[in-house]
Amino acid sequence: MGIRFVLLVNKQGQTRLAQYYEYLTLEERRALEGEIVRKCLARNEQQCSFVEHRNYKIVYRRYASLFFLVGVDNGENELAILEFIHLLVETMDRHFGNVCELDIMFHLEKAHFMLEEMVMNGCIVETSKSNILSPIQLMDKGF
Amino acid sequence: MAAEASSAVGSSASSAGGFAPFLVDSLFQRSLDDMIKALRSAPGGESSLIHRLLAEIRREIRSTDSDTKFLALQKLTYLSSLYFLDMSWAAFHALELLPSSVPAFKRTAYLSASLSFHPSSTDLLPLATHQIRKDLQSPNPSLSSPALHLLALSSSPDLALHLSNDLLSLLSSPRAAVHVRCRAVITSLPVLRLTPDSARAFLPKLVEALSPSSPLLSAAAGIFCELVCSGDPRPYLPLAPDFHQVLLECRNNWILIKILKIFARLLVLEPRLKRKLVDPICELMRRSPAKSLVFECLRVVFCSFPDEETAFQLAVEKVKEFVAADDDPNLRFLGLHALAMLGPGQSWAVEENREAIVKSLADPDPNIRHEALRLIMNMVFENNVVEISSLLINYALRSDPEFSNEILDAILVTCSRNFYELVLDFDWYVSLLAEMVRNPHFMKGEEVERQLIDIGLRVKEARSELIRVARVLLIDPALLANQFLHRVLSAAAWISGEYIQFSRNPLEIVEALLQPRTSLLPSPVRAVYIQAVFKIFTFCFNFFVNVGAVSDSKCNTDENTGAESEDSSDVTTFKMESLEMKELLTSKSIIYILNLIVTSLVPLSECDEVEVQERACNVLGLVLLLNGIEEWKTDDVDWRIDGKIREIVTVMSAAFSEELGPVSIHAQKRVLVPEGLELKENLSDLDVILRNNDVPSSLSISFSSRIHSHNEDMEESEPATESTSLLAEHRKQHGLYYLPTDKDENGSNEYPRANDVTNSVSSEKTTNDLLKLTDQSLISRSTKPAKPRPTVVKLDEGVDLPSSSSEYVKEPTGDLLSGAVRDVLFRSDETSSTIQKTLSENFTERRAKETSTISNVDSLLKDNSSPREREIGSSSSRKNKHHGQSKERNKNTRKNETKEEKGNRSSARSSHHHGRHKLKQRVESGDPSLDKAPQTQAIQDFLL
């Protein structure tokens, strides 16, 4: 149960952020990301946000030019994960102000830290935006 | 960034003035932003750029200047996480930055480590132990939380063991920030998994966090959900009251979803929990605006209590909303998905949504279509299979290629399930298969081929329809061009050859099999075609010779056939048809076939493909033989009575007369091992023998075999003796590994034949057994008079499938962790003090003991009787124990225990002594089926 990985991918299929909560070798990651991205990017707006792949269930959502893909176990609640994705996007929006691909590219570390505040070892620990962002704001101040 | 860089320059220049390269490095070092910009502007030549960047980073990261190192590590982390680059070589440099006092450096080092470190990719983790401990103890959350992340993601058993005490004190420390304690709760999961015997120390803290008022509740719910769902849920049954409390009081949807997941697992073990859960779950379904929570409730109701009427009704209402959500494909998908969880007993709920489901077959989303199809196939029964299948086949004509094949596949799988149990009318099914083939997107050739042949073998009554269908398929020249149909055509050709006696017009089929467009077929299929021609021709000629003769003297035949055949209806139709056939198969038409065969097969007798060539030559051989004999071509009748032609015909028809049948998947197992054949003998000494002799023997063999091939044309016997002499020598040396020969020396130059009929009585016996088996299954099927369904020959009935037994075996075994947890939660405290002690002991000693404690846990796991006996046996001694434990136990568990005591007492009052005694006895005798018993006892109070 829980989240296995979080991927942010742009329209061209390039990975912009990858966080895994289980160990995969680089080759496995490359193969997995390739397959998943191909599957999800081929889908359109009228299709549902859930794709099954190998032993994962992928819950994804598109925001402007970025795809947020979350790989979960088969037993996970899909709608809850969609809510999680939305929360992640809202949090990033609040911090970056209408987040876009470039924000994540140039602030990859920060994006990772935000994700770290929300998810730990595949488990969602924090769902309040201000709680997630307060350590990030501290970091910006140089602590 | 610029300021940092310049200060870095200053410091490195002053401290290491002599090292010009570093100065240059830091002066001209690319910043992270520079690197990203460079990558962005070179999308085509990324790989060469990355190569260059890596070379830079490799140089920079070795710098003694920590700013340079930091920047290099930052860039490397970026590259490796997005471009799949191996950065294990830089593990040491990441560790170097961990102790840095600059928060940004430390954070980057931790991030880089947690992204790339894993016990299987780096052996440097132990070097980080000290630093992680220091950071865990730090009061500053911005230091401790990245350390926890690293511990959670990349821990090794060693690291977990060393740091578990620090983690534990963090868990219980009231001074630490909630933020950090929450993370400590989550981190305890990987630590528990790596060191199962730390469960004793951790679990009480985690249970404490499970109270509705605890600030750590969300993390605790998360890890208990993970523990219950990924391992053996049984040890967690005693926590049911705590979970229940959370379910009642918590208002956080995330947590409630986790709790519902936990209950879904526990309900399987303890169905009585249902009574406690129905009301809160109904309440949630009615009130909650969150679809995710409602869906989770639906899932629990559908899977765990479909017999609770009000809850089920409510769930069905809710699922209707999901399925009918026109604007949200996600809800539609999940609605269908939920319906698919229902068993056959609740099919009315599926039926109620029938319209929406059928509509979903046309959904733009293939996943939704797939779910809908799955649901429809679940609703297929004997009485509606015809209707649904034809509906779907028509639908498949109109859908896109992929889905249309999905539909066909679903039909094929459903109808063939369990030896075609759904199919009552095989004539219908066979024609359905033929109709399927006409679908323009058809790609299921292999499966249809298999089923056509399988039905032919298993269902006698379907054979005439099969022949009809095969004829239609074979005659259509258009089908030959479609490569997806080749396999189907191959089956059709085989059927037409095997069951030609059911055909009204064999000539037509021979013509179809020899049509010029068969050159489009791949050679394996062509070979089948030619073989079919062979069989059909043999049949025709046999008919021409025998039946023609017999029907000349009619009275004779009637007596003969009446005595011989078992089935009278067969005979009458046969007679009717034989008259027709007789008119068809005159000497003229036979000559026509002969000529047709010769013209179309002669070119193939020089074909490249051996299979095709060989079969063509076989047919031609027979044809030429018959052509050479003139007498049957005349109108004279005498030749039919005796003569050469009759002999040939008898031999040929005998070759094909035996009926082919299905083969049991266990047939191989039933072949007895011949006496004296040692299959399980240890072959380890073979190594030694091979090492001694391998080189010379292989040399001589290869040499001799070359001679063999060279001399083959001239002398045949000589090389044979040479190789046999070698063989004999080898046999003398390693007689052990040769099959025993009953013909001695003079027979030894022949390998024993694979299945020698003469010397193996056993094989004959097994075939008899097989025959008996088929008979039995035939009888058992035919005793059902109500169904006119034709018999399907099954061979594997009554054979235990291995899966069911393995499932059974799986139950009692659990992982170490759940064993340890069970140990804690079922209060078998015998070893608790010792483990507690060992935990606080010196680590080096600890490691030495590790194996022994693990085996200890292991034995506890196996020996379920010990906690149970104590629980049942002595309630007075229990009381004493409670006092002893109350110090380390928290309030919550104490409350539980008192509750439990009450429960125990009340059950004692209701005097179950007798039953208990029996239970105990059974437990003592080690009955694994009673594994469940302890839990039922443990939460009895909660249920009462």
CSV table of N, CA, C and O in Angstrom, one decimal, chain A residues 1-2 4 14-21 23 26 29-30 33 43 46-51 75-80 82-84 102 105-106 108-109 112-113 116-117 119-121 123-125 127 139 143, chain B residues 33 36-37 40 74 78 81-82 84-86 103 107-108 111 115 118 120-121 148-149 152-153 179 183 186-187 190 218 222 225-226 229 254 257-258 261 291-292 295-296 299 329-330 333-334 364-367:
chain,number,residue,atom,x,y,z
A,1,MET,N,0.9,-1.2,0.0
A,1,MET,CA,0.0,0.0,0.0
A,1,MET,C,0.9,1.2,0.0
A,1,MET,O,2.0,1.2,0.4
A,2,GLY,N,0.3,2.3,-0.4
A,2,GLY,CA,1.1,3.5,-0.4
A,2,GLY,C,1.7,3.9,-1.8
A,2,GLY,O,1.5,3.2,-2.8
A,4,ARG,N,4.5,4.5,-4.5
A,4,ARG,CA,5.7,3.8,-4.9
A,4,ARG,C,6.7,4.8,-5.6
A,4,ARG,O,7.9,4.7,-5.5
A,14,GLN,N,9.7,14.2,-21.3
A,14,GLN,CA,11.0,14.3,-20.5
A,14,GLN,C,10.7,14.3,-19.0
A,14,GLN,O,9.8,15.1,-18.6
A,15,THR,N,11.4,13.5,-18.3
A,15,THR,CA,11.2,13.5,-16.8
A,15,THR,C,11.7,14.8,-16.2
A,15,THR,O,12.8,15.3,-16.5
A,16,ARG,N,10.9,15.5,-15.4
A,16,ARG,CA,11.3,16.7,-14.8
A,16,ARG,C,11.6,16.5,-13.3
A,16,ARG,O,12.2,17.3,-12.6
A,17,LEU,N,11.0,15.5,-12.7
A,17,LEU,CA,11.2,15.2,-11.3
A,17,LEU,C,10.9,13.7,-11.1
A,17,LEU,O,9.9,13.2,-11.7
A,18,ALA,N,11.8,13.0,-10.4
A,18,ALA,CA,11.5,11.6,-10.2
A,18,ALA,C,11.8,11.2,-8.7
A,18,ALA,O,13.0,11.5,-8.3
A,19,GLN,N,10.9,10.8,-8.0
A,19,GLN,CA,11.2,10.4,-6.6
A,19,GLN,C,10.6,8.9,-6.5
A,19,GLN,O,9.4,8.7,-6.7
A,20,TYR,N,11.5,8.0,-6.1
A,20,TYR,CA,11.1,6.6,-5.9
A,20,TYR,C,11.1,6.3,-4.4
A,20,TYR,O,12.0,6.7,-3.7
A,21,TYR,N,10.1,5.5,-4.0
A,21,TYR,CA,10.1,5.1,-2.6
A,21,TYR,C,10.4,3.6,-2.5
A,21,TYR,O,10.2,3.1,-1.4
A,23,TYR,N,13.4,0.7,-4.1
A,23,TYR,CA,14.7,0.7,-4.9
A,23,TYR,C,14.5,0.0,-6.2
A,23,TYR,O,14.1,-1.1,-6.3
A,26,LEU,N,18.9,1.8,-12.1
A,26,LEU,CA,18.7,2.8,-13.1
A,26,LEU,C,18.0,2.3,-14.4
A,26,LEU,O,17.2,2.9,-15.0
A,29,ARG,N,14.4,1.8,-13.8
A,29,ARG,CA,13.7,3.1,-13.8
A,29,ARG,C,13.5,3.6,-15.2
A,29,ARG,O,12.5,4.1,-15.6
A,30,ARG,N,14.6,3.5,-16.0
A,30,ARG,CA,14.5,4.0,-17.4
A,30,ARG,C,13.4,3.3,-18.2
A,30,ARG,O,12.6,3.9,-18.8
A,33,GLU,N,9.9,4.3,-16.7
A,33,GLU,CA,9.4,5.6,-17.0
A,33,GLU,C,9.0,5.7,-18.5
A,33,GLU,O,8.0,6.3,-18.9
A,43,ARG,N,-3.0,9.2,-23.8
A,43,ARG,CA,-4.5,9.3,-23.4
A,43,ARG,C,-5.0,10.7,-23.5
A,43,ARG,O,-4.2,11.7,-23.4
A,46,GLN,N,-10.9,12.9,-22.2
A,46,GLN,CA,-12.1,12.2,-21.9
A,46,GLN,C,-11.9,10.9,-21.2
A,46,GLN,O,-12.8,10.1,-20.9
A,47,GLN,N,-10.6,10.5,-21.1
A,47,GLN,CA,-10.3,9.2,-20.6
A,47,GLN,C,-10.0,9.3,-19.1
A,47,GLN,O,-9.5,10.4,-18.6
A,48,CYS,N,-10.1,8.2,-18.4
A,48,CYS,CA,-10.0,8.3,-16.9
A,48,CYS,C,-8.5,8.4,-16.6
A,48,CYS,O,-7.6,8.2,-17.4
A,49,SER,N,-8.2,8.7,-15.3
A,49,SER,CA,-6.8,9.0,-14.9
A,49,SER,C,-6.1,7.8,-14.3
A,49,SER,O,-5.1,8.0,-13.7
A,50,PHE,N,-6.6,6.7,-14.6
A,50,PHE,CA,-6.0,5.5,-14.0
A,50,PHE,C,-5.5,4.5,-15.1
A,50,PHE,O,-6.3,4.2,-16.0
A,51,VAL,N,-4.3,4.1,-14.9
A,51,VAL,CA,-3.7,3.2,-15.9
A,51,VAL,C,-3.1,2.1,-15.1
A,51,VAL,O,-2.4,2.4,-14.1
A,75,GLY,N,-3.9,-1.8,-4.2
A,75,GLY,CA,-5.0,-1.6,-3.3
A,75,GLY,C,-5.2,-0.2,-2.9
A,75,GLY,O,-6.2,0.1,-2.2
A,76,GLU,N,-4.4,0.7,-3.4
A,76,GLU,CA,-4.5,2.1,-3.0
A,76,GLU,C,-5.8,2.8,-3.6
A,76,GLU,O,-6.4,2.3,-4.6
A,77,ASN,N,-6.3,3.8,-2.9
A,77,ASN,CA,-7.5,4.5,-3.3
A,77,ASN,C,-7.1,5.5,-4.3
A,77,ASN,O,-6.5,6.5,-4.1
A,78,GLU,N,-7.7,5.3,-5.5
A,78,GLU,CA,-7.3,6.2,-6.7
A,78,GLU,C,-7.7,7.6,-6.5
A,78,GLU,O,-6.9,8.5,-6.8
A,79,LEU,N,-8.9,7.8,-5.9
A,79,LEU,CA,-9.4,9.2,-5.8
A,79,LEU,C,-8.6,9.9,-4.8
A,79,LEU,O,-8.3,11.1,-4.9
A,80,ALA,N,-8.1,9.2,-3.7
A,80,ALA,CA,-7.3,9.9,-2.7
A,80,ALA,C,-6.0,10.3,-3.3
A,80,ALA,O,-5.5,11.4,-3.0
A,82,LEU,N,-5.5,11.1,-6.4
A,82,LEU,CA,-5.8,12.3,-7.3
A,82,LEU,C,-5.9,13.5,-6.4
A,82,LEU,O,-5.4,14.6,-6.8
A,83,GLU,N,-6.5,13.4,-5.2
A,83,GLU,CA,-6.5,14.5,-4.3
A,83,GLU,C,-5.1,14.9,-3.9
A,83,GLU,O,-4.8,16.1,-3.8
A,84,PHE,N,-4.3,13.9,-3.7
A,84,PHE,CA,-2.9,14.2,-3.3
A,84,PHE,C,-2.2,15.0,-4.4
A,84,PHE,O,-1.5,16.0,-4.2
A,102,LEU,N,9.4,25.3,-16.0
A,102,LEU,CA,10.6,26.0,-15.7
A,102,LEU,C,10.9,26.1,-14.2
A,102,LEU,O,12.0,25.9,-13.7
A,105,MET,N,12.2,22.9,-13.1
A,105,MET,CA,13.5,22.6,-13.6
A,105,MET,C,14.6,23.3,-12.8
A,105,MET,O,15.6,22.8,-12.5
A,106,PHE,N,14.3,24.6,-12.6
A,106,PHE,CA,15.4,25.4,-11.9
A,106,PHE,C,15.3,25.3,-10.4
A,106,PHE,O,16.2,25.8,-9.7
A,108,LEU,N,14.6,22.2,-8.7
A,108,LEU,CA,14.3,20.8,-8.5
A,108,LEU,C,14.5,20.4,-7.1
A,108,LEU,O,13.7,19.7,-6.5
A,109,GLU,N,15.6,20.9,-6.4
A,109,GLU,CA,15.8,20.6,-5.0
A,109,GLU,C,14.6,21.0,-4.2
A,109,GLU,O,14.1,20.2,-3.4
A,112,HIS,N,11.8,18.8,-4.5
A,112,HIS,CA,12.0,17.6,-3.8
A,112,HIS,C,11.7,17.8,-2.3
A,112,HIS,O,11.1,16.9,-1.7
A,113,PHE,N,12.1,18.9,-1.8
A,113,PHE,CA,11.9,19.2,-0.4
A,113,PHE,C,10.4,19.3,-0.1
A,113,PHE,O,9.9,18.8,1.0
A,116,GLU,N,9.1,15.9,0.0
A,116,GLU,CA,9.6,15.3,1.2
A,116,GLU,C,8.7,15.6,2.4
A,116,GLU,O,8.4,14.8,3.3
A,117,GLU,N,8.3,16.9,2.4
A,117,GLU,CA,7.4,17.3,3.5
A,117,GLU,C,6.1,16.6,3.5
A,117,GLU,O,5.4,16.4,4.5
A,119,VAL,N,5.3,13.6,1.6
A,119,VAL,CA,5.3,12.1,1.6
A,119,VAL,C,6.6,11.6,2.2
A,119,VAL,O,7.7,12.2,1.9
A,120,MET,N,6.4,10.6,3.0
A,120,MET,CA,7.6,10.0,3.6
A,120,MET,C,7.5,8.5,3.4
A,120,MET,O,6.6,7.9,3.8
A,121,ASN,N,8.5,8.0,2.7
A,121,ASN,CA,8.6,6.6,2.5
A,121,ASN,C,7.3,6.0,1.9
A,121,ASN,O,6.8,5.0,2.3
A,123,CYS,N,4.3,7.3,2.3
A,123,CYS,CA,3.2,7.5,3.1
A,123,CYS,C,2.9,9.0,3.2
A,123,CYS,O,3.8,9.8,3.4
A,124,ILE,N,1.7,9.4,3.0
A,124,ILE,CA,1.4,10.8,3.1
A,124,ILE,C,1.4,11.3,4.5
A,124,ILE,O,0.6,10.8,5.4
A,125,VAL,N,2.2,12.2,4.9
A,125,VAL,CA,2.3,12.7,6.3
A,125,VAL,C,1.8,14.0,6.5
A,125,VAL,O,1.3,14.3,7.6
A,127,THR,N,-0.7,17.2,5.1
A,127,THR,CA,-1.7,17.7,4.0
A,127,THR,C,-2.1,19.1,4.2
A,127,THR,O,-2.9,19.6,3.4
A,139,MET,N,14.1,27.7,4.7
A,139,MET,CA,15.2,27.4,3.9
A,139,MET,C,15.6,28.6,3.0
A,139,MET,O,16.7,29.0,2.9
A,143,PHE,N,18.2,29.3,6.5
A,143,PHE,CA,18.4,28.4,7.6
A,143,PHE,C,18.7,27.0,7.1
A,143,PHE,O,18.1,26.5,6.2
B,33,ASP,N,22.3,26.5,-12.5
B,33,ASP,CA,21.4,27.2,-13.4
B,33,ASP,C,22.1,27.2,-14.8
B,33,ASP,O,21.5,27.0,-15.8
B,36,ILE,N,21.6,23.8,-16.3
B,36,ILE,CA,20.3,23.6,-16.8
B,36,ILE,C,20.1,24.4,-18.1
B,36,ILE,O,19.5,23.8,-19.1
B,37,LYS,N,20.6,25.6,-18.2
B,37,LYS,CA,20.4,26.4,-19.4
B,37,LYS,C,21.1,25.7,-20.5
B,37,LYS,O,20.6,25.7,-21.7
B,40,ARG,N,19.2,22.9,-21.8
B,40,ARG,CA,18.0,23.3,-22.5
B,40,ARG,C,18.3,23.8,-23.9
B,40,ARG,O,17.5,23.6,-24.8
B,74,GLN,N,25.4,19.0,-6.3
B,74,GLN,CA,24.1,19.4,-6.7
B,74,GLN,C,23.8,19.1,-8.1
B,74,GLN,O,22.8,18.6,-8.5
B,78,TYR,N,21.2,16.4,-9.8
B,78,TYR,CA,20.2,16.8,-10.8
B,78,TYR,C,20.3,15.9,-12.0
B,78,TYR,O,19.3,15.3,-12.5
B,81,SER,N,19.2,12.1,-11.3
B,81,SER,CA,17.8,11.8,-11.1
B,81,SER,C,17.0,12.0,-12.3
B,81,SER,O,16.0,11.4,-12.4
B,82,LEU,N,17.5,12.8,-13.2
B,82,LEU,CA,16.6,13.0,-14.4
B,82,LEU,C,17.2,12.3,-15.7
B,82,LEU,O,16.4,12.1,-16.6
B,84,PHE,N,19.1,9.3,-15.6
B,84,PHE,CA,19.4,8.0,-15.3
B,84,PHE,C,20.9,7.7,-15.3
B,84,PHE,O,21.4,6.8,-15.9
B,85,LEU,N,21.7,8.6,-14.6
B,85,LEU,CA,23.1,8.4,-14.6
B,85,LEU,C,23.5,7.8,-13.3
B,85,LEU,O,22.9,8.1,-12.2
B,86,ASP,N,24.4,6.9,-13.3
B,86,ASP,CA,24.9,6.2,-12.1
B,86,ASP,C,25.7,7.2,-11.3
B,86,ASP,O,26.6,7.8,-11.8
B,103,PRO,N,23.6,24.7,6.4
B,103,PRO,CA,22.3,23.9,6.2
B,103,PRO,C,22.1,23.5,4.7
B,103,PRO,O,21.7,22.4,4.5
B,107,ARG,N,21.6,19.7,3.5
B,107,ARG,CA,20.3,19.3,2.8
B,107,ARG,C,20.6,18.6,1.5
B,107,ARG,O,20.1,17.6,1.2
B,108,THR,N,21.5,19.2,0.7
B,108,THR,CA,21.8,18.7,-0.6
B,108,THR,C,22.4,17.3,-0.4
B,108,THR,O,22.1,16.4,-1.2
B,111,LEU,N,19.7,14.9,0.4
B,111,LEU,CA,18.9,14.6,-0.7
B,111,LEU,C,19.5,13.7,-1.7
B,111,LEU,O,19.0,12.7,-2.1
B,115,LEU,N,18.3,9.9,-2.6
B,115,LEU,CA,17.9,9.6,-3.9
B,115,LEU,C,18.7,8.4,-4.5
B,115,LEU,O,18.2,7.7,-5.3
B,118,HIS,N,21.5,3.0,-1.7
B,118,HIS,CA,20.7,1.8,-1.3
B,118,HIS,C,21.8,0.7,-0.9
B,118,HIS,O,22.8,0.7,-1.5
B,120,SER,N,22.1,-2.1,-1.7
B,120,SER,CA,22.6,-2.9,-2.8
B,120,SER,C,23.5,-2.1,-3.8
B,120,SER,O,24.1,-2.7,-4.6
B,121,SER,N,23.5,-0.8,-3.7
B,121,SER,CA,24.4,-0.1,-4.6
B,121,SER,C,25.6,0.6,-3.9
B,121,SER,O,26.5,1.0,-4.6
B,148,LEU,N,16.0,11.4,8.9
B,148,LEU,CA,15.0,10.4,9.0
B,148,LEU,C,14.6,9.9,7.6
B,148,LEU,O,14.4,8.7,7.3
B,149,HIS,N,14.6,10.8,6.6
B,149,HIS,CA,14.3,10.4,5.2
B,149,HIS,C,15.3,9.4,4.7
B,149,HIS,O,15.0,8.4,4.1
B,152,ALA,N,14.8,6.2,6.3
B,152,ALA,CA,13.6,5.5,5.8
B,152,ALA,C,13.8,4.9,4.4
B,152,ALA,O,13.3,3.8,4.1
B,153,LEU,N,14.5,5.6,3.6
B,153,LEU,CA,14.6,5.1,2.2
B,153,LEU,C,15.8,4.2,1.9
B,153,LEU,O,15.7,3.4,1.1
B,179,HIS,N,6.1,17.4,14.0
B,179,HIS,CA,6.6,17.2,12.7
B,179,HIS,C,7.6,16.1,12.6
B,179,HIS,O,7.6,15.2,11.8
B,183,ARG,N,7.5,11.8,11.5
B,183,ARG,CA,8.4,11.2,10.5
B,183,ARG,C,9.1,10.0,11.2
B,183,ARG,O,9.4,9.0,10.5
B,186,ILE,N,6.9,7.0,10.8
B,186,ILE,CA,6.9,6.4,9.5
B,186,ILE,C,8.2,5.7,9.3
B,186,ILE,O,8.3,4.6,8.8
B,187,THR,N,9.3,6.2,9.8
B,187,THR,CA,10.6,5.6,9.7
B,187,THR,C,10.7,4.3,10.4
B,187,THR,O,11.5,3.4,10.1
B,190,PRO,N,10.3,0.9,8.0
B,190,PRO,CA,11.4,0.2,7.5
B,190,PRO,C,12.4,-0.4,8.5
B,190,PRO,O,13.0,-1.5,8.3
B,218,SER,N,-2.1,10.3,11.9
B,218,SER,CA,-2.1,10.0,10.5
B,218,SER,C,-0.9,9.2,10.1
B,218,SER,O,-1.1,8.2,9.3
B,222,GLY,N,-1.1,5.3,8.8
B,222,GLY,CA,-0.4,4.9,7.5
B,222,GLY,C,0.4,3.7,7.7
B,222,GLY,O,0.4,2.8,6.9
B,225,CYS,N,-1.6,0.5,8.3
B,225,CYS,CA,-2.3,0.1,7.1
B,225,CYS,C,-1.2,-0.7,6.3
B,225,CYS,O,-1.5,-1.8,5.7
B,226,GLU,N,-0.1,-0.2,6.2
B,226,GLU,CA,1.0,-0.8,5.4
B,226,GLU,C,1.3,-2.2,6.0
B,226,GLU,O,1.5,-3.2,5.3
B,229,CYS,N,-1.7,-4.6,5.5
B,229,CYS,CA,-2.0,-5.0,4.1
B,229,CYS,C,-0.9,-5.7,3.4
B,229,CYS,O,-1.1,-6.4,2.4
B,254,TRP,N,-8.2,11.1,4.9
B,254,TRP,CA,-7.0,10.3,4.6
B,254,TRP,C,-6.9,9.2,5.6
B,254,TRP,O,-6.6,8.0,5.3
B,257,ILE,N,-9.7,6.5,5.3
B,257,ILE,CA,-9.5,5.5,4.2
B,257,ILE,C,-8.5,4.5,4.7
B,257,ILE,O,-8.7,3.3,4.4
B,258,LYS,N,-7.4,4.9,5.3
B,258,LYS,CA,-6.4,3.9,5.8
B,258,LYS,C,-7.1,2.9,6.8
B,258,LYS,O,-6.9,1.7,6.7
B,261,LYS,N,-9.2,0.4,5.0
B,261,LYS,CA,-8.4,-0.6,4.4
B,261,LYS,C,-7.9,-1.7,5.4
B,261,LYS,O,-7.9,-2.9,5.1
B,291,LYS,N,-15.7,11.7,-2.4
B,291,LYS,CA,-15.9,10.5,-3.2
B,291,LYS,C,-14.9,9.4,-2.8
B,291,LYS,O,-15.2,8.2,-2.9
B,292,SER,N,-13.7,9.9,-2.5
B,292,SER,CA,-12.6,8.9,-2.2
B,292,SER,C,-13.0,8.0,-1.0
B,292,SER,O,-12.9,6.8,-1.0
B,295,PHE,N,-16.0,5.8,-1.9
B,295,PHE,CA,-15.5,4.6,-2.7
B,295,PHE,C,-14.9,3.6,-1.8
B,295,PHE,O,-15.1,2.4,-2.0
B,296,GLU,N,-14.1,4.0,-0.8
B,296,GLU,CA,-13.5,3.1,0.1
B,296,GLU,C,-14.5,2.3,0.9
B,296,GLU,O,-14.4,1.1,1.1
B,299,ARG,N,-16.1,-0.3,-1.3
B,299,ARG,CA,-15.2,-1.4,-1.5
B,299,ARG,C,-15.3,-2.4,-0.3
B,299,ARG,O,-15.4,-3.6,-0.5
B,329,PRO,N,-15.0,10.6,-16.1
B,329,PRO,CA,-14.6,9.2,-16.5
B,329,PRO,C,-14.0,8.5,-15.3
B,329,PRO,O,-14.1,7.2,-15.2
B,330,ASN,N,-13.4,9.2,-14.4
B,330,ASN,CA,-12.8,8.5,-13.2
B,330,ASN,C,-13.8,7.8,-12.4
B,330,ASN,O,-13.6,6.6,-12.0
B,333,PHE,N,-15.2,4.8,-14.3
B,333,PHE,CA,-14.3,3.7,-14.2
B,333,PHE,C,-14.3,3.0,-12.9
B,333,PHE,O,-14.5,1.7,-12.8
B,334,LEU,N,-14.3,3.8,-11.8
B,334,LEU,CA,-14.3,3.2,-10.5
B,334,LEU,C,-15.6,2.5,-10.2
B,334,LEU,O,-15.6,1.4,-9.5
B,364,PRO,N,-15.2,6.4,-24.8
B,364,PRO,CA,-13.9,6.8,-25.5
B,364,PRO,C,-12.7,6.2,-24.8
B,364,PRO,O,-11.6,6.2,-25.3
B,365,ASP,N,-12.8,5.8,-23.5
B,365,ASP,CA,-11.6,5.3,-22.8
B,365,ASP,C,-11.5,3.8,-22.8
B,365,ASP,O,-12.4,3.1,-22.4
B,366,PRO,N,-10.5,3.3,-23.4
B,366,PRO,CA,-10.3,1.9,-23.5
B,366,PRO,C,-10.3,1.2,-22.1
B,366,PRO,O,-10.8,0.0,-22.0
B,367,ASN,N,-9.9,1.8,-21.1
B,367,ASN,CA,-9.9,1.2,-19.8
B,367,ASN,C,-11.3,1.0,-19.3
B,367,ASN,O,-11.6,0.0,-18.7
